[in-house]
Coordinates of C-alpha atoms in Angstrom, one line a residue:
M18 CA -26.4 -10.2 17.1
P19 CA -25.9 -14.0 17.6
V20 CA -25.1 -16.0 14.5
P21 CA -25.0 -19.7 14.0
H22 CA -21.7 -21.6 13.9
S23 CA -19.9 -22.3 10.6
P24 CA -20.6 -25.7 9.0
K25 CA -17.9 -28.2 9.4
L26 CA -15.6 -27.6 6.5
P27 CA -12.0 -28.7 6.0
P28 CA -9.4 -26.9 8.1
A29 CA -6.3 -25.3 6.5
S30 CA -4.4 -28.5 6.8
A31 CA -6.9 -30.4 4.6
P32 CA -6.8 -30.4 0.8
L33 CA -8.4 -27.3 -0.6
H34 CA -11.5 -27.5 -2.6
F35 CA -11.8 -24.4 -4.7
V36 CA -15.3 -23.7 -6.2
K37 CA -15.8 -21.8 -9.4
G38 CA -17.0 -18.2 -8.6
R39 CA -15.5 -18.2 -5.0
G40 CA -12.3 -16.6 -4.0
I41 CA -11.0 -19.2 -1.5
G42 CA -11.4 -22.9 -1.1
S43 CA -11.5 -23.2 2.7
N44 CA -13.4 -22.1 5.8
A45 CA -10.5 -22.3 8.2
G46 CA -11.1 -21.0 11.7
S47 CA -10.1 -17.5 13.0
R48 CA -7.7 -16.2 15.6
Y49 CA -10.5 -16.1 18.1
E50 CA -11.0 -19.9 18.1
G51 CA -9.3 -21.6 21.1
W52 CA -9.5 -25.0 19.4
T53 CA -9.2 -26.5 16.0
R54 CA -10.7 -29.5 14.2
E55 CA -8.8 -32.3 12.6
T56 CA -10.4 -33.9 9.5
D57 CA -9.9 -37.6 8.6
L58 CA -8.3 -37.0 5.2
D59 CA -9.4 -40.4 3.8
E60 CA -13.0 -39.6 4.7
Y61 CA -12.5 -36.0 3.3
D62 CA -11.4 -37.4 0.0
R63 CA -14.5 -39.6 -0.2
D64 CA -16.7 -36.7 0.6
L65 CA -15.4 -34.2 -2.0
D66 CA -18.4 -34.9 -4.3
R67 CA -20.8 -34.2 -1.4
L68 CA -19.1 -31.0 -0.6
D69 CA -19.3 -29.8 -4.2
A70 CA -23.1 -30.5 -4.6
P71 CA -24.9 -28.3 -4.2
P72 CA -22.4 -25.4 -4.7
V73 CA -21.8 -23.0 -1.8
R74 CA -24.6 -20.5 -2.0
T75 CA -24.8 -16.9 -0.6
T76 CA -27.1 -16.1 2.3
V77 CA -27.9 -12.5 3.2
T78 CA -29.2 -11.9 6.7
E79 CA -31.0 -8.6 7.6
R80 CA -29.4 -7.0 10.6
I81 CA -30.6 -4.1 12.8
A82 CA -27.5 -2.1 13.5
R83 CA -27.0 0.1 16.6
S84 CA -24.9 2.7 14.8
I85 CA -23.8 3.3 11.2
I86 CA -20.9 5.9 11.2
S87 CA -17.6 4.2 12.0
R88 CA -14.8 6.5 13.2
N89 CA -11.0 6.1 12.8
E90 CA -7.9 8.0 13.7
S91 CA -5.6 6.5 11.1
P92 CA -3.1 9.1 9.8
D93 CA -2.7 7.5 6.4
I94 CA -6.2 7.6 5.1
P95 CA -8.0 10.8 4.0
F96 CA -11.2 10.5 6.1
D97 CA -12.1 10.0 9.8
R98 CA -15.5 8.5 9.3
S99 CA -17.1 5.9 7.1
L100 CA -20.3 4.0 6.2
N101 CA -20.4 0.2 5.6
P102 CA -23.9 -1.0 4.7
Y103 CA -22.9 -4.7 4.6
A104 CA -20.7 -7.0 6.7
G105 CA -19.0 -9.5 4.5
C106 CA -18.6 -9.2 0.7
E107 CA -19.8 -11.5 -2.0
H108 CA -17.1 -10.3 -4.5
G109 CA -14.8 -12.9 -3.0
C110 CA -11.5 -11.0 -3.3
V111 CA -9.0 -13.3 -1.7
Y112 CA -6.7 -10.4 -0.7
C113 CA -9.5 -8.4 1.0
Y114 CA -8.1 -6.8 4.2
A115 CA -11.7 -6.8 5.6
R116 CA -11.9 -10.6 5.8
P117 CA -10.7 -10.8 9.4
T118 CA -13.7 -8.7 10.5
H119 CA -15.9 -11.8 10.0
A120 CA -14.0 -13.5 12.8
R121 CA -15.6 -11.1 15.3
L122 CA -19.0 -12.6 14.3
G123 CA -17.8 -16.1 15.1
L124 CA -17.5 -16.8 11.4
S125 CA -14.6 -17.8 9.1
P126 CA -12.7 -15.1 7.2
G127 CA -12.6 -17.7 4.4
L128 CA -15.7 -18.8 2.6
D129 CA -18.0 -17.4 5.3
F130 CA -16.9 -13.9 4.5
E131 CA -18.0 -14.1 0.9
T132 CA -21.1 -16.3 1.4
R133 CA -22.7 -15.1 4.7
I134 CA -23.5 -11.5 4.2
F135 CA -25.2 -9.2 6.7
A136 CA -27.3 -6.2 5.5
K137 CA -27.8 -3.3 7.8
T138 CA -31.4 -2.5 6.7
N139 CA -31.8 0.4 9.2
A140 CA -28.7 2.2 8.0
A141 CA -30.4 5.2 6.4
E142 CA -32.6 5.8 9.5
L143 CA -29.5 5.7 11.7
L144 CA -27.5 8.0 9.4
R145 CA -30.3 10.6 9.4
A146 CA -30.5 10.5 13.2
E147 CA -26.7 10.8 13.6
L148 CA -26.4 13.7 11.1
S149 CA -29.2 15.5 12.9
R150 CA -27.5 15.5 16.3
P151 CA -26.7 19.0 17.7
G152 CA -23.1 19.8 17.2
Y153 CA -22.4 17.3 14.4
A154 CA -19.5 18.7 12.3
P155 CA -19.5 17.6 8.6
A156 CA -16.4 16.2 7.0
L157 CA -15.8 13.8 4.2
I158 CA -17.5 10.5 4.8
A159 CA -16.4 7.3 3.0
L160 CA -19.0 4.9 1.7
G161 CA -17.4 1.5 1.3
A162 CA -14.2 1.8 3.3
N163 CA -14.4 -1.8 4.5
T164 CA -16.7 -3.9 2.3
D165 CA -18.1 -3.0 -1.1
P166 CA -21.3 -0.9 -0.9
Y167 CA -22.4 -2.1 -4.3
Q168 CA -21.9 -5.8 -4.0
P169 CA -24.7 -8.0 -5.4
A170 CA -26.9 -7.8 -2.3
E171 CA -27.3 -4.0 -3.0
R172 CA -29.5 -4.8 -6.1
K173 CA -32.2 -6.1 -3.7
F174 CA -31.7 -4.0 -0.6
E175 CA -30.7 -0.6 -2.0
I176 CA -29.1 0.4 1.3
S177 CA -26.3 2.3 -0.3
R178 CA -28.8 4.2 -2.4
S179 CA -30.8 5.1 0.7
L180 CA -27.6 6.4 2.4
L181 CA -26.8 8.5 -0.6
Q182 CA -30.2 10.0 -0.5
V183 CA -29.8 11.0 3.1
L184 CA -26.4 12.5 2.4
S185 CA -27.9 14.4 -0.5
D186 CA -30.7 15.7 1.7
F187 CA -28.2 17.0 4.2
N188 CA -25.7 18.3 1.6
H189 CA -23.1 16.1 3.2
P190 CA -19.8 15.3 1.2
V191 CA -19.1 11.6 0.4
G192 CA -16.4 9.6 -1.3
I193 CA -17.4 6.2 -2.7
T194 CA -15.0 3.3 -3.4
T195 CA -16.3 0.3 -5.3
K196 CA -15.5 -2.5 -7.8
S197 CA -19.0 -2.6 -9.1
A198 CA -20.6 -1.0 -12.1
L199 CA -23.9 -1.0 -10.1
V200 CA -22.8 2.5 -8.8
T201 CA -24.0 3.9 -12.2
R202 CA -27.6 3.0 -11.1
D203 CA -27.4 6.0 -8.7
I204 CA -26.2 8.5 -11.2
D205 CA -29.5 10.5 -10.7
I206 CA -28.5 11.2 -7.1
L207 CA -24.7 11.4 -7.7
A208 CA -25.1 14.0 -10.5
K209 CA -27.1 16.3 -8.3
M210 CA -24.5 16.0 -5.5
A211 CA -21.6 16.5 -8.0
A212 CA -23.2 19.8 -9.1
K213 CA -22.8 21.0 -5.5
N214 CA -19.2 19.5 -5.2
L215 CA -20.4 16.9 -2.7
V216 CA -19.2 13.6 -4.2
R217 CA -16.4 11.8 -5.8
V218 CA -16.3 8.1 -6.9
F219 CA -13.3 5.8 -7.1
I220 CA -13.5 2.6 -9.1
S221 CA -11.0 -0.2 -7.9
I222 CA -9.4 -2.0 -10.8
G223 CA -6.4 -4.3 -10.2
T224 CA -6.2 -5.9 -13.6
L225 CA -7.6 -5.6 -17.1
N226 CA -7.1 -9.3 -17.7
S227 CA -10.5 -10.9 -17.5
D228 CA -9.1 -14.4 -16.8
L229 CA -7.0 -13.0 -13.9
A230 CA -10.0 -11.0 -12.6
R231 CA -12.1 -14.1 -12.4
I232 CA -9.8 -15.6 -9.8
L233 CA -8.7 -12.4 -8.1
D234 CA -12.2 -11.0 -7.5
P235 CA -14.5 -13.7 -8.9
R236 CA -17.9 -12.1 -8.3
A237 CA -17.1 -8.5 -9.1
P238 CA -18.0 -7.1 -12.5
A239 CA -15.4 -7.7 -15.2
P240 CA -12.7 -5.1 -15.7
A241 CA -14.3 -3.8 -19.0
R242 CA -17.5 -3.1 -17.1
R243 CA -15.7 -1.1 -14.5
I244 CA -14.0 0.9 -17.1
E245 CA -17.4 1.6 -18.7
A246 CA -18.7 2.6 -15.3
I247 CA -15.9 5.3 -15.1
R248 CA -17.0 6.5 -18.5
R249 CA -20.7 6.8 -17.6
L250 CA -19.9 8.6 -14.3
A251 CA -17.5 11.0 -16.0
D252 CA -20.0 11.7 -18.7
A253 CA -22.5 12.6 -16.1
G254 CA -20.2 15.2 -14.6
I255 CA -19.2 13.1 -11.5
P256 CA -15.5 13.4 -10.5
T257 CA -14.2 9.9 -10.9
G258 CA -10.9 8.2 -10.2
V259 CA -9.3 4.8 -10.3
I260 CA -7.6 2.8 -7.6
D261 CA -5.1 0.3 -8.8
S262 CA -5.4 -2.2 -6.0
P263 CA -3.9 -4.3 -4.8
I264 CA -0.7 -4.4 -6.7
I265 CA 0.7 -7.9 -6.3
P266 CA 4.3 -8.5 -7.3
A267 CA 4.8 -10.9 -10.2
I268 CA 1.0 -11.2 -10.6
N269 CA -0.4 -7.9 -11.8
D270 CA 2.3 -5.3 -11.2
T271 CA 3.0 -5.3 -15.0
E272 CA -0.4 -3.7 -15.6
I273 CA 0.0 -0.4 -13.8
E274 CA 0.4 1.7 -17.0
A275 CA -2.4 -0.2 -18.8
V276 CA -4.9 0.2 -15.9
L277 CA -4.2 3.9 -15.6
G278 CA -4.3 4.4 -19.3
A279 CA -7.7 2.7 -19.7
A280 CA -9.2 4.7 -16.8
A281 CA -7.9 8.0 -18.1
E282 CA -9.2 7.4 -21.6
A283 CA -12.6 6.7 -20.0
G284 CA -12.6 10.0 -18.1
A285 CA -10.9 9.4 -14.8
I286 CA -9.2 12.5 -13.4
S287 CA -7.4 11.0 -10.5
A288 CA -5.5 7.7 -9.6
S289 CA -4.0 6.0 -6.6
Y290 CA -2.7 2.6 -5.7
V291 CA -2.3 0.2 -2.8
M292 CA 0.3 -2.5 -2.4
L293 CA -0.9 -6.0 -1.4
R294 CA -1.6 -6.2 2.3
L295 CA -1.8 -9.5 4.2
P296 CA -3.1 -8.8 7.7
L297 CA -4.1 -11.6 10.2
E298 CA -6.0 -14.5 8.5
V299 CA -5.6 -13.0 5.0
R300 CA -2.0 -14.1 4.9
D301 CA -2.8 -17.8 5.0
L302 CA -5.8 -17.5 2.7
F303 CA -3.7 -15.7 0.1
V304 CA -0.9 -18.3 0.3
Q305 CA -3.5 -21.0 -0.2
W306 CA -4.9 -19.2 -3.2
L307 CA -1.4 -18.5 -4.6
E308 CA -0.3 -22.1 -4.3
H309 CA -3.5 -23.3 -6.0
H310 CA -3.6 -20.9 -8.9
F311 CA 0.1 -20.1 -9.4
P312 CA 2.1 -23.1 -7.9
M313 CA 5.2 -22.4 -9.9
R314 CA 5.2 -18.7 -9.0
A315 CA 4.1 -18.8 -5.3
A316 CA 7.5 -18.9 -3.6
H317 CA 8.7 -16.0 -5.8
V318 CA 5.7 -13.9 -5.1
M319 CA 6.0 -14.3 -1.4
S320 CA 9.7 -13.6 -1.5
L321 CA 8.9 -10.3 -3.2
V322 CA 6.2 -9.6 -0.7
R323 CA 8.7 -10.0 2.2
Q324 CA 11.2 -7.8 0.4
M325 CA 8.5 -5.1 0.3
R326 CA 7.6 -5.6 4.0
D327 CA 11.0 -5.5 5.6
G328 CA 11.3 -9.3 5.7
R329 CA 7.8 -9.9 7.0
D330 CA 4.6 -11.0 5.2
N331 CA 2.7 -7.9 6.4
E332 CA 3.5 -4.5 7.7
S333 CA 0.8 -2.8 9.8
T334 CA 2.7 0.5 10.7
F335 CA 0.8 3.6 9.7
G336 CA 2.5 5.2 6.7
A337 CA 4.0 1.9 5.5
R338 CA 1.1 -0.5 5.4
M339 CA -0.3 0.9 2.1
R340 CA 3.0 1.3 0.3
G341 CA 5.7 -0.9 1.8
S342 CA 9.4 -0.2 1.3
G343 CA 12.5 -1.3 -0.6
H344 CA 13.7 -1.3 -4.2
H345 CA 10.7 -3.0 -5.7
V346 CA 8.3 -0.6 -4.0
D347 CA 10.4 2.4 -5.1
L348 CA 10.3 1.2 -8.7
I349 CA 6.5 0.8 -8.6
A350 CA 6.0 4.2 -7.1
Q351 CA 8.2 5.8 -9.9
R352 CA 6.3 3.9 -12.6
F353 CA 3.0 5.1 -11.2
R354 CA 4.0 8.7 -10.9
L355 CA 5.4 8.8 -14.5
A356 CA 2.2 7.1 -15.9
A357 CA -0.1 9.4 -14.0
R358 CA 1.8 12.5 -15.1
R359 CA 1.8 11.4 -18.7
L360 CA -1.9 10.7 -18.7
G361 CA -2.8 14.0 -16.9
L362 CA -4.1 12.3 -13.8
N363 CA -4.0 14.0 -10.4
E364 CA -3.5 17.4 -11.9
T365 CA -6.2 18.9 -9.8
R366 CA -7.3 17.7 -6.3
V367 CA -11.0 17.7 -5.7
S368 CA -11.8 19.1 -2.2
L369 CA -15.5 18.5 -1.5
A370 CA -17.7 21.1 0.1
T371 CA -18.6 21.0 3.7
T372 CA -20.2 24.5 4.0
L373 CA -23.4 23.5 2.4
F374 CA -24.3 21.1 5.2
E375 CA -27.8 21.7 6.7
V376 CA -30.2 19.5 8.7
P377 CA -33.4 19.4 6.6
A378 CA -36.7 20.2 8.2
A379 CA -38.4 17.0 9.5
M380 CA -42.1 16.3 8.9
G381 CA -44.1 18.4 11.4
D382 CA -41.3 20.8 12.3
Q383 CA -42.3 24.4 12.7
L384 CA -40.9 26.6 10.0
G385 CA -38.9 29.7 10.8
L386 CA -40.6 33.1 10.3
F387 CA -37.7 34.4 8.2

């Protein structure tokens, strides 16, 4: 689907202009651009007020997708298929590994990623058709593996809810990952699926500090609301876990025990974590964010990142990209294991059912005699 070009905003070399409620202060180009723009910095300084008024607003474009199930062969993630109802994510997490995907649309992984959202409005129709194909073999499907399925646009479009209804109709297992308390809206569907061992939900929480959360993931619900979402889901009988992600050295790595403790107290039964990843354009965006919000700590943080990534800013090798290596990584892994064991997390592993899968009768189908 063709999309318009990004508006002319300052390149990475220009002074950054962070806006309240947004994760990054630039709309720098992507790896696909064969040319760059140079801004007259004197003119840019005079135009700061113009750039700030009106504030950068979110636009959501309805998109007719051609397919909805994404496949992968990654050996270090526990699923081979996923559903992503939205491209882009308004939560604005500066560290989001999905930011580079916006470059494929001709848009910036910076502000464009969090302000120009695409909603796949025919997702449920596509899913129903794909699950109905002869020979389809059910297996765990991930909802929200790339961008958050419960970001603000979901309140209006309800695409994730429609996908859950299709999965429920087919008795198909699903794992949900989100930072949003909006997932509790769908407890009516989730509870029915949980009774058949068809669903588990993971809430991502990287910090309990509301001030830090406002700059880490500025448009996601506050940490306290996410903890309350765990409580509501658990009370409804829905297996719920917490993902401490991302763990950023010298920024939020001191909170591992606190995050796991709060989640366990709310009813979480499992926990996992992911170390900070800085693929492609995310690296420069994160460094810009770090130098803006933590100028006295930035060099130290990046030094620790390189120590965890064998001297590099990022490690993309399967098996290492989620965890890293080195002394600091080993210490974090040990702290996580001890905290999880003390709190009774990960004592039982939930394996979702695949044997209940059945293609429901469509309107007008002839019923079987027996």
